Short mmCIF file of C-alpha atoms in Angstrom, two decimals:
data_model
loop_
_atom_site.label_atom_id
_atom_site.label_comp_id
_atom_site.label_asym_id
_atom_site.label_seq_id
_atom_site.Cartn_x
_atom_site.Cartn_y
_atom_site.Cartn_z
CA MET D 29 0.00 0.00 0.00
CA LEU D 30 2.74 2.47 0.96
CA ARG D 31 4.59 1.69 -2.27
CA THR D 32 1.46 2.62 -4.24
CA VAL D 33 0.96 5.84 -2.24
CA ASN D 34 4.62 6.76 -2.84
CA ARG D 35 4.33 6.20 -6.57
CA VAL D 36 1.07 8.14 -6.88
CA LEU D 37 2.33 11.08 -4.79
CA ILE D 38 5.66 11.30 -6.58
CA GLY D 39 3.92 10.98 -9.95
CA LEU D 40 1.41 13.74 -9.16
CA VAL D 41 4.06 16.10 -7.78
CA GLY D 42 6.27 15.42 -10.80
CA LEU D 43 3.41 16.01 -13.23
CA VAL D 44 2.42 19.29 -11.56
CA LEU D 45 6.03 20.51 -11.50
CA LEU D 46 6.54 19.53 -15.14
CA VAL D 47 3.39 21.28 -16.35
CA VAL D 48 3.88 24.45 -14.30
CA GLY D 49 7.62 24.67 -14.94
CA GLY D 50 7.25 23.95 -18.65
CA SER D 51 4.50 26.51 -19.10
CA VAL D 52 6.39 29.19 -17.16
CA LEU D 53 9.45 28.47 -19.29
CA ALA D 54 7.40 28.64 -22.48
CA VAL D 55 5.85 32.00 -21.49
CA GLY D 56 9.27 33.26 -20.44
CA LEU D 57 10.68 32.35 -23.85
CA GLY D 58 8.00 34.46 -25.52
CA LEU D 59 5.31 31.96 -26.48
CA ASP D 60 1.71 33.12 -26.17
CA ALA D 61 0.06 32.00 -22.96
CA PRO D 62 -3.42 30.45 -22.99
CA SER D 63 -6.27 32.66 -21.74
CA TRP D 64 -6.61 30.72 -18.47
CA TRP D 65 -2.91 30.94 -17.56
CA ILE D 66 -1.91 33.14 -14.62
CA HIS D 67 0.96 34.86 -16.50
CA ASP D 68 0.50 37.15 -19.48
CA GLY D 69 4.06 37.68 -20.63
CA LYS D 70 7.76 37.84 -19.83
CA LYS D 71 7.52 40.80 -17.43
CA ASP D 72 4.52 39.47 -15.44
CA VAL D 73 5.01 38.69 -11.73
CA LEU D 74 3.68 35.60 -9.99
CA LEU D 75 1.43 37.54 -7.57
CA SER D 76 0.60 41.22 -7.99
CA ASP D 77 0.07 43.50 -4.99
CA ALA D 78 -3.69 43.32 -5.47
CA GLU D 79 -3.68 39.52 -5.57
CA ARG D 80 -1.43 39.29 -2.51
CA THR D 81 -3.58 41.56 -0.35
CA ARG D 82 -6.98 40.50 -1.72
CA TRP D 83 -8.02 38.36 1.28
CA ASP D 84 -6.16 40.18 4.08
CA GLY D 85 -9.32 41.82 5.44
CA GLU D 86 -11.28 38.56 5.69
CA GLY D 87 -11.40 36.87 9.11
CA TRP D 88 -11.34 33.35 7.72
CA TRP D 89 -8.27 33.81 5.50
CA TRP D 90 -5.35 33.30 7.91
CA PRO D 91 -6.95 30.41 9.85
CA ALA D 92 -7.66 28.66 6.53
CA VAL D 93 -4.08 29.22 5.32
CA ILE D 94 -2.62 27.98 8.62
CA ALA D 95 -4.93 24.93 8.67
CA ALA D 96 -4.02 24.02 5.09
CA LEU D 97 -0.30 24.39 5.75
CA ALA D 98 -0.59 22.39 9.00
CA LEU D 99 -2.38 19.62 7.10
CA VAL D 100 0.37 19.58 4.46
CA VAL D 101 3.04 19.40 7.18
CA LEU D 102 1.25 16.57 9.02
CA LEU D 103 0.77 14.54 5.84
CA THR D 104 4.41 15.09 4.90
CA LEU D 105 5.57 13.96 8.35
CA TRP D 106 3.33 10.87 8.18
CA TRP D 107 4.73 10.01 4.77
CA LEU D 108 8.32 10.57 5.90
CA THR D 109 7.97 8.39 9.02
CA ALA D 110 6.27 5.66 6.98
CA VAL D 111 9.13 5.68 4.48
CA LEU D 112 11.88 5.74 7.11
CA ARG D 113 10.29 3.16 9.43
CA ARG D 114 12.07 -0.16 9.57
CA ARG D 115 10.34 -2.81 7.57
CA ARG D 116 12.58 -5.73 8.47
CA LEU D 117 11.90 -7.69 11.62
CA THR D 118 15.12 -7.77 13.66
CA GLU D 119 14.13 -10.31 16.33
CA VAL D 120 11.65 -13.16 16.73
CA ARG D 121 10.49 -14.33 20.16
CA VAL D 122 10.91 -18.08 20.53
CA ASN D 123 8.88 -19.95 23.11
CA THR D 124 11.34 -22.21 24.97
CA GLY D 125 8.70 -23.78 27.21
CA ASP D 126 10.21 -22.55 30.48
CA GLY D 127 8.26 -19.30 30.59
CA GLU D 128 11.38 -17.25 29.84
CA GLY D 129 11.60 -17.40 26.04
CA ALA D 130 14.49 -16.47 23.80
CA LEU D 131 15.16 -14.06 20.99
CA LEU D 132 16.15 -15.27 17.54
CA ARG D 133 17.78 -12.88 15.11
CA GLY D 134 15.48 -12.15 12.21
CA ARG D 135 18.31 -12.26 9.68
CA ALA D 136 19.32 -15.71 10.89
CA LEU D 137 15.82 -17.05 10.31
CA GLU D 138 15.70 -15.31 6.93
CA GLY D 139 19.05 -16.84 5.96
CA VAL D 140 17.98 -20.36 6.91
CA LEU D 141 14.67 -19.95 5.10
CA GLU D 142 16.42 -18.62 1.98
CA GLY D 143 18.98 -21.43 2.02
CA GLU D 144 16.40 -24.17 2.41
CA ALA D 145 14.12 -22.65 -0.22
CA ALA D 146 17.02 -22.31 -2.69
CA GLU D 147 17.79 -26.02 -2.29
CA LEU D 148 14.29 -27.04 -3.38
CA ASP D 149 14.01 -28.81 -6.71
CA GLY D 150 13.66 -26.30 -9.54
CA VAL D 151 14.39 -23.16 -7.51
CA HIS D 152 17.19 -21.12 -9.04
CA ARG D 153 17.35 -18.49 -6.28
CA ALA D 154 15.31 -17.53 -3.20
CA HIS D 155 14.97 -14.43 -1.05
CA ALA D 156 13.13 -14.18 2.29
CA HIS D 157 12.13 -11.10 4.25
CA LEU D 158 10.56 -11.12 7.74
CA THR D 159 8.00 -8.50 8.72
CA GLY D 160 5.38 -8.14 11.43
CA ARG D 161 5.85 -8.23 15.19
CA PRO D 162 8.41 -10.27 17.17
CA ASP D 163 5.68 -12.51 18.60
CA ALA D 164 3.74 -12.77 15.31
CA PRO D 165 6.20 -12.68 12.40
CA ARG D 166 5.24 -12.87 8.75
CA THR D 167 7.47 -13.59 5.81
CA ARG D 168 7.71 -12.61 2.18
CA VAL D 169 9.48 -15.12 -0.03
CA ARG D 170 10.55 -14.50 -3.63
CA LEU D 171 11.44 -17.53 -5.71
CA LEU D 172 13.21 -17.48 -9.04
CA LEU D 173 12.17 -20.71 -10.74
CA GLU D 174 13.89 -22.75 -13.43
CA PRO D 175 12.14 -22.69 -16.83
CA HIS D 176 10.36 -26.05 -16.70
CA VAL D 177 9.21 -26.10 -13.07
CA ASP D 178 5.56 -26.31 -12.13
CA PRO D 179 4.84 -23.33 -9.83
CA GLY D 180 2.24 -25.32 -7.88
CA THR D 181 4.76 -28.02 -7.07
CA ALA D 182 7.37 -25.44 -6.06
CA LEU D 183 4.85 -23.71 -3.80
CA HIS D 184 3.84 -27.02 -2.22
CA LEU D 185 7.50 -27.95 -1.55
CA LEU D 186 8.20 -24.51 -0.08
CA THR D 187 5.17 -24.73 2.21
CA ALA D 188 5.70 -28.36 3.25
CA GLU D 189 9.44 -28.14 3.80
CA ALA D 190 11.10 -24.73 4.20
CA LEU D 191 8.25 -22.78 5.81
CA THR D 192 7.24 -25.70 8.05
CA HIS D 193 10.83 -26.14 9.26
CA ALA D 194 11.17 -22.41 9.93
CA ARG D 195 7.88 -22.32 11.84
CA ASN D 196 8.74 -25.41 13.91
CA SER D 197 12.30 -24.32 14.67
CA ALA D 198 11.13 -20.94 15.96
CA GLY D 199 8.30 -22.53 17.95
CA LEU D 200 5.65 -20.47 16.19
CA GLU D 201 2.03 -21.52 15.87
CA THR D 202 1.72 -19.86 12.46
CA LEU D 203 4.07 -18.25 9.99
CA PRO D 204 1.99 -16.48 7.33
CA ALA D 205 3.84 -16.15 4.05
CA GLU D 206 3.45 -14.16 0.87
CA VAL D 207 5.19 -15.99 -1.96
CA ARG D 208 6.08 -14.39 -5.29
CA MET D 209 7.42 -16.54 -8.07
CA THR D 210 9.09 -15.54 -11.30
CA GLY D 211 10.78 -17.61 -13.95
CA VAL D 212 14.40 -17.48 -15.09
CA LYS D 213 14.72 -15.83 -18.48
CA HIS D 214 15.91 -18.31 -21.08
CA LYS D 215 16.20 -18.67 -24.82
CA ALA D 216 13.46 -20.40 -26.71
CA GLU D 217 14.11 -24.07 -27.34
CA ARG D 218 13.95 -25.58 -30.77
CA VAL D 219 11.33 -28.17 -31.45
CA SER D 220 12.20 -30.68 -34.11
#
């Protein structure tokens, strides 16, 4: 979801900057501006004195400007913290049965899961990424499959072997997984 929001926001900001900057450049170079455009020619200013002071006497103007700017600042801070927040789970709580528990490094579990998934029949390369909370981890697994492998079989092997071993070794009741599979690019084979 955040990836989609990032792409949409960056795309909209880029489009607005491109249109406004390109049109200001075009007017500045002497091209005729459309009738709806805010600039008339090369010597025109962005805001005239009349436009700048037009709403000064209204009681709602400054609260509206401050509210709009505060909203922009809050949305920007939300977006920045969402982008900078750690996505990778650093530790997983393991139930040892004695009431104490232990902590397992997230990268260690990812490495074991990647190694076991890469050894499955027909898997060219694997990548695992843990997310979620330490007591309820989730994983994202990307598999790069050989050309003639059945994806259903590869998914079954991953679920029955690698994910089950990871779940059992960490003492977890569940280990939800999102699996993405792509195929290795290869040349077309000749049929004779």
